[in-house]
Amino acid sequence: MSLVELQKKIGVTADGAFGPGTLKAAMKYYKLSPRRAAHFFAQTAHESGNFKAFSENLNYGAKGLRGIFRKYFPTDAMARSYERQPKKIANRVYANRMGNGDEASGDGWKFRGRGALQLTGKANYQAFATYVGRQDVMDNPDLVSGELCFESALWFFDKNKLWAICDQGVNDASILALTKRINGGTHGLDDRKAKSKKFYSWLS
């Protein structure tokens, strides 16, 4: 999914720029209130690098693997044997969790992070497929980084009851609460605040 594809889907000029017109059309298309739309698109914009990255990049060098995934790469030698092999890395890091099989199953790579909020793991893909009534997602998970990119993020908001936080208003407290639930911490909080408030100003 690119911004151009989203714009075509929601029926606005496909110029690849995210402005008030696109936001208003997306709000209407996904049947969101202004508060929900401002929060939802601010968080997904931040998480996807301004709607540019909808598939997880696992192309790490040995140093990166030791820093980020030390638990799975306890030695330098092991990290070196996996470096710059995204498929192999995903299959190790995501093995035997989130509904995935073992490293040899290939589930880690098949069900790696995709979509506007990085849907990850076979169990989550299956729950999402059921939610949208699209069992073909399990055979073609790339649908989540394309056609169903934002639907997967809407599912995440539904599943984790995040709309109730959105409904409290577009303020620092609600943005912080959402960020913690989505990110697990406060990474990029200032950018999320700026985007949420800017988007809300476009809608009110």
Short mmCIF file of C-alpha atoms in Angstrom, two decimals:
data_model
loop_
_atom_site.label_atom_id
_atom_site.label_comp_id
_atom_site.label_asym_id
_atom_site.label_seq_id
_atom_site.Cartn_x
_atom_site.Cartn_y
_atom_site.Cartn_z
CA MET A 1 0.00 0.00 0.00
CA SER A 2 1.20 3.45 -0.87
CA LEU A 3 -0.50 6.77 -0.19
CA VAL A 4 -1.44 6.85 -3.88
CA GLU A 5 -3.19 3.48 -3.53
CA LEU A 6 -4.99 4.65 -0.39
CA GLN A 7 -6.13 7.80 -2.19
CA LYS A 8 -7.49 5.76 -5.11
CA LYS A 9 -9.33 3.51 -2.66
CA ILE A 10 -11.01 6.39 -0.83
CA GLY A 11 -11.73 8.39 -3.98
CA VAL A 12 -9.49 11.47 -3.81
CA THR A 13 -6.81 12.84 -6.13
CA ALA A 14 -3.94 10.35 -6.05
CA ASP A 15 -1.06 12.79 -5.59
CA GLY A 16 0.80 10.85 -2.86
CA ALA A 17 0.54 13.71 -0.37
CA PHE A 18 -1.24 13.35 2.96
CA GLY A 19 -3.20 16.56 3.47
CA PRO A 20 -6.60 17.66 4.81
CA GLY A 21 -8.49 16.34 1.77
CA THR A 22 -7.05 12.85 2.08
CA LEU A 23 -7.56 12.77 5.84
CA LYS A 24 -11.21 13.86 5.59
CA ALA A 25 -11.93 11.28 2.88
CA ALA A 26 -10.18 8.54 4.88
CA MET A 27 -12.16 9.48 7.99
CA LYS A 28 -15.39 9.14 6.02
CA TYR A 29 -14.33 5.93 4.27
CA TYR A 30 -13.39 4.19 7.52
CA LYS A 31 -16.37 5.71 9.39
CA LEU A 32 -14.29 7.42 12.09
CA SER A 33 -15.07 10.48 14.21
CA PRO A 34 -12.65 13.44 13.96
CA ARG A 35 -11.01 12.47 17.26
CA ARG A 36 -10.60 8.85 16.24
CA ALA A 37 -9.33 9.75 12.77
CA ALA A 38 -6.76 12.24 14.12
CA HIS A 39 -5.36 9.71 16.60
CA PHE A 40 -5.52 6.75 14.23
CA PHE A 41 -3.79 8.40 11.29
CA ALA A 42 -1.22 10.18 13.48
CA GLN A 43 -0.17 6.91 15.10
CA THR A 44 -0.10 4.97 11.84
CA ALA A 45 1.79 7.81 10.12
CA HIS A 46 4.46 7.69 12.81
CA GLU A 47 4.71 3.90 12.89
CA SER A 48 5.00 3.62 9.09
CA GLY A 49 7.52 6.45 8.58
CA ASN A 50 4.89 8.80 7.12
CA PHE A 51 3.06 6.01 5.28
CA LYS A 52 6.16 4.70 3.53
CA ALA A 53 7.04 1.40 5.26
CA PHE A 54 4.31 -1.23 5.51
CA SER A 55 6.49 -4.32 5.77
CA GLU A 56 9.06 -5.05 8.45
CA ASN A 57 12.69 -4.67 7.40
CA LEU A 58 14.82 -7.32 9.11
CA ASN A 59 18.02 -6.69 7.16
CA TYR A 60 20.31 -6.40 10.21
CA GLY A 61 24.04 -6.72 10.50
CA ALA A 62 25.65 -8.73 13.31
CA LYS A 63 26.00 -5.67 15.56
CA GLY A 64 22.32 -4.82 15.14
CA LEU A 65 21.26 -8.37 15.91
CA ARG A 66 23.36 -8.42 19.08
CA GLY A 67 21.91 -5.06 20.12
CA ILE A 68 18.23 -5.56 19.32
CA PHE A 69 17.80 -9.33 19.50
CA ARG A 70 20.54 -10.34 21.95
CA LYS A 71 18.25 -12.97 23.48
CA TYR A 72 18.15 -14.83 20.15
CA PHE A 73 21.78 -14.15 19.16
CA PRO A 74 23.78 -14.68 22.36
CA THR A 75 27.19 -14.83 20.61
CA ASP A 76 28.94 -12.75 17.96
CA ALA A 77 29.56 -15.88 15.90
CA MET A 78 25.88 -16.73 15.82
CA ALA A 79 24.92 -13.17 14.90
CA ARG A 80 27.45 -13.24 12.04
CA SER A 81 25.95 -16.46 10.68
CA TYR A 82 22.55 -14.74 10.37
CA GLU A 83 23.48 -11.15 9.44
CA ARG A 84 21.93 -9.57 6.32
CA GLN A 85 19.61 -12.58 5.85
CA PRO A 86 16.16 -11.10 6.68
CA LYS A 87 14.25 -14.33 6.05
CA LYS A 88 16.54 -16.39 8.27
CA ILE A 89 16.50 -13.70 10.98
CA ALA A 90 12.68 -13.51 11.02
CA ASN A 91 12.34 -17.28 11.23
CA ARG A 92 14.60 -17.36 14.28
CA VAL A 93 13.35 -14.28 16.12
CA TYR A 94 9.65 -15.10 15.72
CA ALA A 95 9.85 -18.90 16.11
CA ASN A 96 7.60 -20.68 18.61
CA ARG A 97 5.60 -17.64 19.65
CA MET A 98 2.54 -15.66 18.53
CA GLY A 99 1.14 -18.86 17.03
CA ASN A 100 4.20 -19.46 14.83
CA GLY A 101 5.86 -22.84 14.38
CA ASP A 102 9.57 -23.51 14.89
CA GLU A 103 12.39 -21.88 12.97
CA ALA A 104 12.17 -24.46 10.15
CA SER A 105 8.44 -23.79 9.62
CA GLY A 106 9.12 -20.46 7.94
CA ASP A 107 6.24 -18.86 9.85
CA GLY A 108 8.47 -16.12 11.24
CA TRP A 109 9.14 -14.72 7.78
CA LYS A 110 5.70 -15.49 6.37
CA PHE A 111 3.94 -13.69 9.22
CA ARG A 112 6.47 -10.91 9.88
CA GLY A 113 5.33 -7.39 10.69
CA ARG A 114 3.13 -5.83 8.02
CA GLY A 115 0.50 -3.13 7.72
CA ALA A 116 0.15 0.33 9.20
CA LEU A 117 0.80 -0.99 12.73
CA GLN A 118 2.96 -4.03 11.95
CA LEU A 119 0.64 -7.01 12.40
CA THR A 120 2.98 -9.83 13.48
CA GLY A 121 2.65 -13.57 14.12
CA LYS A 122 0.43 -16.32 12.71
CA ALA A 123 -2.15 -16.11 15.52
CA ASN A 124 -2.66 -12.39 14.95
CA TYR A 125 -2.91 -12.85 11.19
CA GLN A 126 -5.56 -15.53 11.73
CA ALA A 127 -7.51 -13.33 14.17
CA PHE A 128 -7.37 -10.47 11.67
CA ALA A 129 -8.38 -12.73 8.75
CA THR A 130 -11.43 -13.85 10.72
CA TYR A 131 -12.26 -10.24 11.68
CA VAL A 132 -12.31 -9.03 8.06
CA GLY A 133 -13.71 -12.26 6.64
CA ARG A 134 -10.67 -12.75 4.41
CA GLN A 135 -9.22 -16.22 4.92
CA ASP A 136 -6.99 -15.63 1.88
CA VAL A 137 -4.79 -13.50 4.14
CA MET A 138 -3.29 -16.73 5.53
CA ASP A 139 -2.13 -17.86 2.08
CA ASN A 140 -1.20 -14.38 0.91
CA PRO A 141 -0.03 -12.38 3.95
CA ASP A 142 1.26 -9.60 1.67
CA LEU A 143 -2.37 -8.44 1.50
CA VAL A 144 -1.69 -6.91 4.93
CA SER A 145 1.04 -4.65 3.55
CA GLY A 146 -1.15 -3.78 0.56
CA GLU A 147 -4.90 -3.84 0.19
CA LEU A 148 -5.65 -4.44 3.90
CA CYS A 149 -2.92 -2.23 5.33
CA PHE A 150 -5.15 0.14 7.30
CA GLU A 151 -7.81 -2.48 8.04
CA SER A 152 -5.17 -4.42 10.01
CA ALA A 153 -4.49 -1.31 12.11
CA LEU A 154 -8.23 -0.74 12.66
CA TRP A 155 -8.42 -4.34 13.90
CA PHE A 156 -5.60 -3.59 16.36
CA PHE A 157 -7.47 -0.54 17.68
CA ASP A 158 -10.67 -2.60 18.02
CA LYS A 159 -8.99 -5.58 19.65
CA ASN A 160 -7.12 -3.44 22.19
CA LYS A 161 -10.09 -1.14 22.87
CA LEU A 162 -8.08 1.94 21.89
CA TRP A 163 -11.06 3.88 20.54
CA ALA A 164 -12.14 4.65 24.11
CA ILE A 165 -8.82 6.48 24.61
CA CYS A 166 -9.32 8.39 21.34
CA ASP A 167 -12.77 9.48 22.48
CA GLN A 168 -11.27 11.26 25.51
CA GLY A 169 -10.00 14.00 23.21
CA VAL A 170 -6.86 14.90 21.30
CA ASN A 171 -4.61 15.93 24.17
CA ASP A 172 -1.23 15.02 25.65
CA ALA A 173 -2.74 12.49 28.08
CA SER A 174 -4.63 10.53 25.42
CA ILE A 175 -1.69 10.62 22.98
CA LEU A 176 0.63 9.30 25.69
CA ALA A 177 -1.80 6.52 26.63
CA LEU A 178 -2.21 5.43 23.01
CA THR A 179 1.53 5.56 22.34
CA LYS A 180 2.25 3.28 25.30
CA ARG A 181 -0.35 0.77 24.12
CA ILE A 182 0.88 0.79 20.51
CA ASN A 183 4.63 1.16 21.00
CA GLY A 184 5.10 -0.46 24.41
CA GLY A 185 6.92 2.72 25.47
CA THR A 186 7.08 6.38 24.48
CA HIS A 187 9.25 6.20 21.37
CA GLY A 188 8.59 9.14 19.04
CA LEU A 189 6.14 10.76 21.44
CA ASP A 190 6.82 14.33 20.28
CA ASP A 191 6.19 13.44 16.65
CA ARG A 192 3.00 11.59 17.57
CA LYS A 193 1.76 14.60 19.55
CA ALA A 194 2.53 17.01 16.71
CA LYS A 195 0.82 14.82 14.11
CA SER A 196 -2.26 14.12 16.26
CA LYS A 197 -2.86 17.81 16.96
CA LYS A 198 -2.15 18.88 13.37
CA PHE A 199 -4.51 16.25 11.95
CA TYR A 200 -7.20 17.16 14.45
CA SER A 201 -6.91 20.83 13.45
CA TRP A 202 -7.60 19.77 9.84
CA LEU A 203 -10.83 18.09 10.93
CA SER A 204 -12.25 20.61 13.37
#
